[in-house]
Coordinates of C-alpha atoms in Angstrom, one line a residue:
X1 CA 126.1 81.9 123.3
X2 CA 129.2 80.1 124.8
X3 CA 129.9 77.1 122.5
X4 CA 132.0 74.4 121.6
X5 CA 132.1 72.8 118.1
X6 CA 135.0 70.3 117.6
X7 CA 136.6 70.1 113.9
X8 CA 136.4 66.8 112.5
X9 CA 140.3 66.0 112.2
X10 CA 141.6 67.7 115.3
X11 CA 140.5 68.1 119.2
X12 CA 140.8 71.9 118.5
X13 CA 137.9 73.7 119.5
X14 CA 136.3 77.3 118.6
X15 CA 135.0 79.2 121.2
X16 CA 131.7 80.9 120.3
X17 CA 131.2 80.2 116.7
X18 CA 128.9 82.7 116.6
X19 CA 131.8 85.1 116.9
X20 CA 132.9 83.9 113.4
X21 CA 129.6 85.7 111.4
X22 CA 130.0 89.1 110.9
X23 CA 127.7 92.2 111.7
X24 CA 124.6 92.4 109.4
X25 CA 125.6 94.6 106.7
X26 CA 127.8 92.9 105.0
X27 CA 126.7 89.7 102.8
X28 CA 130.2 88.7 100.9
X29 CA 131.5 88.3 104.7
X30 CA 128.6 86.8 105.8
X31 CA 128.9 84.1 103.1
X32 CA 133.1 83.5 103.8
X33 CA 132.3 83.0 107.9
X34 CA 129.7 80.7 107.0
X35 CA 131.7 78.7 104.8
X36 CA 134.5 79.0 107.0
X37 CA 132.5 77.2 109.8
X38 CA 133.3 74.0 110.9
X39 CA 131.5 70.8 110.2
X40 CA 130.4 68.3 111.9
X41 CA 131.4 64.6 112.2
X42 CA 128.5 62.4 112.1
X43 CA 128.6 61.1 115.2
X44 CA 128.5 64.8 116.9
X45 CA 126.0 65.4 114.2
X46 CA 124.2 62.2 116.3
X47 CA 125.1 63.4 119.5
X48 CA 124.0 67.2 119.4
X49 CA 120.7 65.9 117.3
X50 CA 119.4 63.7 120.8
X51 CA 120.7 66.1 123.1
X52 CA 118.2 68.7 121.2
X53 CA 115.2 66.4 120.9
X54 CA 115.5 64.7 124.1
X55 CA 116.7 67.5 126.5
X56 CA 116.3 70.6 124.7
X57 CA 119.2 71.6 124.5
X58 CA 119.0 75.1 122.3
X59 CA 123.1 75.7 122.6
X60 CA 123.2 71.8 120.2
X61 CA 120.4 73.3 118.6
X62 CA 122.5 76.2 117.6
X63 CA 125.9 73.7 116.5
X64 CA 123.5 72.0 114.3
X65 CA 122.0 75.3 112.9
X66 CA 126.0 76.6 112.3
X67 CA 127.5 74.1 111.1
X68 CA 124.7 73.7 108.3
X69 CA 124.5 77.5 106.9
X70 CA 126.9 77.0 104.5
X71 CA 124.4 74.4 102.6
X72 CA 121.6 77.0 102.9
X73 CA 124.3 79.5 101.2
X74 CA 124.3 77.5 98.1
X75 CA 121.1 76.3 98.0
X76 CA 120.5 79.7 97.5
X77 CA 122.6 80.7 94.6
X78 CA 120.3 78.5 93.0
X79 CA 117.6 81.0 93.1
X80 CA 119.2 84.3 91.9
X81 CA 117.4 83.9 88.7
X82 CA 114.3 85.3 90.3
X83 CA 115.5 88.6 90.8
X84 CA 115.1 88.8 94.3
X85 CA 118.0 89.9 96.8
X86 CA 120.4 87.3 97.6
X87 CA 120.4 88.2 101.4
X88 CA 116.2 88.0 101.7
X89 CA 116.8 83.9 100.1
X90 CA 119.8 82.9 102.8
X91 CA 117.5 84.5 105.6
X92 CA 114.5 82.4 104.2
X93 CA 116.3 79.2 103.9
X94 CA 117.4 79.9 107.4
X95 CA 114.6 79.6 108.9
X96 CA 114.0 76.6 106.5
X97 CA 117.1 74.9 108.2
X98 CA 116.0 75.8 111.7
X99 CA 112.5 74.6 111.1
X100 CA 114.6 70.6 110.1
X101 CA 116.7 70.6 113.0
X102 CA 113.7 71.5 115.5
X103 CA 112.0 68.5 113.1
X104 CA 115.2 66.2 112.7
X105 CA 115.0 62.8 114.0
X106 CA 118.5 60.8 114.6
X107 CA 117.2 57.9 114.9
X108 CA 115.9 57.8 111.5
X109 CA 119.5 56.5 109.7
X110 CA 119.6 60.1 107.8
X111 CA 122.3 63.0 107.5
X112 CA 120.8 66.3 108.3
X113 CA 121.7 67.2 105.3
X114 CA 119.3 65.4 103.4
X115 CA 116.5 66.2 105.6
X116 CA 117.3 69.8 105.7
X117 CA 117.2 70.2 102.0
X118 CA 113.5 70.1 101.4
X119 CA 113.1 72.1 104.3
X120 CA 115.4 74.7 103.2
X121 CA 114.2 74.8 99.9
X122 CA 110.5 74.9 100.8
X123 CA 110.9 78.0 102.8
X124 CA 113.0 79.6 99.7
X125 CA 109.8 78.4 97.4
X126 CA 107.5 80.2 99.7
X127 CA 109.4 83.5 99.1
X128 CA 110.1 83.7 95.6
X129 CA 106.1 82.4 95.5
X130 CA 104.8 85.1 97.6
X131 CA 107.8 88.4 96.6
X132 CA 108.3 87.5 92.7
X133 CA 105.0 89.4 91.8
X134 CA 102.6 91.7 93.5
X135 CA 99.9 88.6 92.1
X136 CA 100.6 85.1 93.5
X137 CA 101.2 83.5 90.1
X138 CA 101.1 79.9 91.6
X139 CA 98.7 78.4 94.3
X140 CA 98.0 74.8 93.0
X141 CA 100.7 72.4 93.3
X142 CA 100.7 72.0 90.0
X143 CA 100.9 75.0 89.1
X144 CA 104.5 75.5 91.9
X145 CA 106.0 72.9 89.9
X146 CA 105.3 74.2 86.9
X147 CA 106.6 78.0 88.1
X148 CA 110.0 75.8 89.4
X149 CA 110.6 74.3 86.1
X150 CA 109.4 76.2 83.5
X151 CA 112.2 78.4 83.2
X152 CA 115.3 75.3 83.2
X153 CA 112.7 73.1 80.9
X154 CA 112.5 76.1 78.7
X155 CA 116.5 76.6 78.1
X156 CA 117.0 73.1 77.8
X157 CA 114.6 73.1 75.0
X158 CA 116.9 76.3 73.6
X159 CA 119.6 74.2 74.0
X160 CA 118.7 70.9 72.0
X161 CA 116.9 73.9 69.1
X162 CA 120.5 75.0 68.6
X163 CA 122.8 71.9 68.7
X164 CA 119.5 70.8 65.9
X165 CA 120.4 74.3 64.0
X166 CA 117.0 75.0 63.9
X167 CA 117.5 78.5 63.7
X168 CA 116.8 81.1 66.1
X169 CA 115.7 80.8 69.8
X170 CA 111.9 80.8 70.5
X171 CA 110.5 83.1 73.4
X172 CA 107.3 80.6 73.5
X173 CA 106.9 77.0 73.8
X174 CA 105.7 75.0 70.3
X175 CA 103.0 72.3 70.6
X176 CA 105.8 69.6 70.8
X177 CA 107.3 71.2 73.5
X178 CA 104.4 72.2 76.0
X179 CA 103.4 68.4 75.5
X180 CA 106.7 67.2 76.1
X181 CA 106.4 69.1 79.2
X182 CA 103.5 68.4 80.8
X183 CA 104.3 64.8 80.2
X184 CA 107.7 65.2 82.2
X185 CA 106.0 67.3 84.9
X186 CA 102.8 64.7 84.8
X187 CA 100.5 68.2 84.1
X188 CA 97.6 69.2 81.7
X189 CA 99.1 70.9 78.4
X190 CA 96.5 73.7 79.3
X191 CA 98.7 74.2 82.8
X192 CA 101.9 74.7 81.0
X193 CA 100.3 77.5 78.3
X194 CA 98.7 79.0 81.5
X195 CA 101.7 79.2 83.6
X196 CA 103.9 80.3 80.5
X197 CA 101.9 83.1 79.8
X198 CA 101.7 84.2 83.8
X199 CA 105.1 84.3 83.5
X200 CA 105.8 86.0 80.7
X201 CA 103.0 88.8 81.8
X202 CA 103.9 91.8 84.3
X203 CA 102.5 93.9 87.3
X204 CA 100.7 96.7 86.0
X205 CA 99.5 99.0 88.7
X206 CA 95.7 99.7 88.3
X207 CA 95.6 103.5 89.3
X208 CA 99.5 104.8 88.8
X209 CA 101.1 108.0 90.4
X210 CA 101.0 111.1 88.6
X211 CA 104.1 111.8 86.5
X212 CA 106.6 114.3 87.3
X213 CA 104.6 117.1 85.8
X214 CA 101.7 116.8 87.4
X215 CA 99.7 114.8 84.5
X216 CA 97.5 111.8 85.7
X217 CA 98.5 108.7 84.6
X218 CA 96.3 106.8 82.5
X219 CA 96.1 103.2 84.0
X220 CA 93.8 100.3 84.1
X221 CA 91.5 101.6 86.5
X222 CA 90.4 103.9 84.3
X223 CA 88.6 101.6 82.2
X224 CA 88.0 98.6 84.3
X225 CA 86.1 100.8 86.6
X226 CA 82.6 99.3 86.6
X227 CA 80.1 101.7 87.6
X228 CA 76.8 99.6 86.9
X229 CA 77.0 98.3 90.0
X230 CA 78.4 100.9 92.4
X231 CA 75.3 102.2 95.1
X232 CA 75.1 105.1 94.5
X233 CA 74.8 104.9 90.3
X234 CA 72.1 102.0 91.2
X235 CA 69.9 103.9 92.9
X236 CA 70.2 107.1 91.0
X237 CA 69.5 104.6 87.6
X238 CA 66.2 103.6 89.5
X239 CA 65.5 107.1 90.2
X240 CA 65.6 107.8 86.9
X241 CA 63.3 104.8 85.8
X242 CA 60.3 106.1 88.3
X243 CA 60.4 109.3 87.3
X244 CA 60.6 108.2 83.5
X245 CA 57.9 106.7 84.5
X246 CA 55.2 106.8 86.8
X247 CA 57.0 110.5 87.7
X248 CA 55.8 111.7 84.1
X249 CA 52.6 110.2 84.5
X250 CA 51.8 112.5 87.6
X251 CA 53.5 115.3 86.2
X252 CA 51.0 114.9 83.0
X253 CA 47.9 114.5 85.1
X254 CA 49.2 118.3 86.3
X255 CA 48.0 119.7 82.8
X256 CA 45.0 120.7 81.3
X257 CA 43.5 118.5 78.3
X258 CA 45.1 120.8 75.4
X259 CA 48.6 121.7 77.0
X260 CA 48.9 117.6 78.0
X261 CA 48.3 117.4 74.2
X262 CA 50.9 119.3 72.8
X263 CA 53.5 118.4 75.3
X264 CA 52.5 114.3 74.3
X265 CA 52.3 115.6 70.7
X266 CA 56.0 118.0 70.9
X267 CA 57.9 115.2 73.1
X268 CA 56.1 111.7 73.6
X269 CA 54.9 110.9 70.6
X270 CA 57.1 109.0 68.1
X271 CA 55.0 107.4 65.0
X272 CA 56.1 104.3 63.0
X273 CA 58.5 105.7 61.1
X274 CA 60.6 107.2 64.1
X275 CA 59.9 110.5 63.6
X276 CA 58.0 112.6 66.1
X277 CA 54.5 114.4 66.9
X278 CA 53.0 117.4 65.0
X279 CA 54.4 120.5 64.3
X280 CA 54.0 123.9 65.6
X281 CA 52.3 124.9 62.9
X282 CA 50.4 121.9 63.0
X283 CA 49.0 122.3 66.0
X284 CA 48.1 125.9 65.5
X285 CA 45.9 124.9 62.5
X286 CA 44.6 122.5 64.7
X287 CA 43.9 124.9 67.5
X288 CA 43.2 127.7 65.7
X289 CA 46.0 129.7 67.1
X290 CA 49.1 131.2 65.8
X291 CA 52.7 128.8 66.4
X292 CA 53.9 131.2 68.7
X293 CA 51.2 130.9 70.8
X294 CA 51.7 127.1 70.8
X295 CA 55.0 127.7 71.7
X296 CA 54.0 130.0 74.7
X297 CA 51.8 127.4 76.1
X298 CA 54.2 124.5 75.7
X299 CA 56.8 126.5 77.6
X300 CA 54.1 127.2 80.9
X301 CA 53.0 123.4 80.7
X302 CA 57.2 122.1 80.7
X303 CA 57.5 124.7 83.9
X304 CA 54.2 122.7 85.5
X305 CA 55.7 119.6 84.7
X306 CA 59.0 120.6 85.3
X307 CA 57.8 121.8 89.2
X308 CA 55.6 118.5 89.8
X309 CA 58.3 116.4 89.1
X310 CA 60.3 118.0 91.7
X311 CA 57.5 117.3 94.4
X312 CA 57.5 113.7 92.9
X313 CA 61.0 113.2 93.6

């Protein structure tokens, strides 16, 4: 883009500003060129702003963008706490500041300035919201301003705990404190313990890599998993329940009277007291027949029942 962007004080002009920032690559550079851009006056600030609006001119567009990237530079420095790169929060406020200039309104009585700030640090917001955590920790309004504030609030009440000497520094907010808080921030008590504790949580990855030598990792998965409800375990459990059930029933109806007897009697019958049927022996009194013999029989009637319940299922 050919341009022209006159310096406040002289009638110099620099040709193609754009020349001025660096290749990508390099942020410190990036920085010094947009600092060393120049600024604009307020009536060419005025004049570009209508050209824009009115005609549509992209190349005033562009001056306006220019001359401002040096406020989205340390608007950002403002968010290096977060941990995110400093390069990702310049390109978001970026496109925060070219959002206000396609928005800007000179007839308003405002510097661009002042209008682009929200806008800038919205789009900045939206990042750190959306890149700080694998989990969205904040959704609600409430709960953004809280995530904003939370961590300044918190040294601040560091800061007045020392100057009192009241020994050390606490990690977590007293009772005093999260009241004070939500007072300032006009929030529930309950919204400042909740957002205190999202923030002082981390990602945990529900079903991690294997380690270097080959050993699973044991993560969440493995005991959040809840199989009650998967399909397939559903209808295998109501499988089970029929044949339990009406799948015995026909399986006992297979047997004569005395082998139906000693299977109820060997593995159905549980008295009072929790223990279970007759005996071997017992029934082989009863029968007048030898315990082995017993046994014989209840092995041939579990193979009946064993083969009935196949042709059930």
């Amino acid at each position: 883009m050919s341009a022209l962007i006159a310096t406040p004080n002289t009638a110099m002009a620099v040709a193609n500003p754009w020349s001025l920032v660096p290749p990508l690559g390099n942020l410190d550079a990036y920085i010094s060129a947009a600092n060393r851009l120049p600024m604009l006056t307020l009536e060419e600030e005025q004049e570009f702003a209508r050209k824009f609006k009115n005609d549509n001119d992209l190349e005033a567009a562009g001056k306006l963008v220019l001359s401002h990237l040096r406020l989205v530079v340390s608007v950002s420095r403002q968010y290096l706490g977060y941990g995110l790169p400093h390069g990702d929060l310049i390109q978001e406020g970026n496109v925060g500041l070219m959002k206000a200039v396609k928005r800007f309104d000179p007839d308003q009585g405002v510097r661009l300035v002042s209008y682009a700030l929200h806008w800038i640090k919205a789009e900045i917001h939206e990042y750190i919201l959306k890149n700080w955590r694998m989990v969205k920790v904040a959704t609600t309004k409430a709960q953004r301003k809280l995530f904003f504030n939370l961590r300044s609030m918190k040294q601040r009440f560091k800061s007045d705990d020392a100057a009192a000497d009241l020994g050390t520094h606490r990690e977590t907010l007293n009772p005093e404190q999260i009241d004070a808080m939500a007072r300032e921030l006009k929030v529930k008590p309950e919204e400042v313990i909740e957002m205190e504790t999202r923030l002082s949580g981390g990602d945990v990855l529900l079903d991690p890599s294997p380690s270097d030598d080959g050993e699973d990792a044991f993560g969440p998965i493995a005991y959040l998993t809840d199989t009650n409800h998967e399909p397939v375990a559903m209808i295998e459990a109501r499988q089970r329940d029929v044949l339990a059930t009406d799948g015995i029933a026909t399986a006992l109806n297979s047997l004569d009277a005395r082998s139906r007897r000693i299977v109820e009697e060997r593995w159905l019958k549980v008295n009072d007291d929790n223990s279970g049927g007759m005996t071997l022996h017992d029934l082989a009194a009863e029968y007048g027949v030898s315990a082995e013999r017993i046994r014989q029989i209840e092995v041939a009637a579990m193979k009946k029942m064993k083969t009935a319940l196949a042709a059930y299922a």
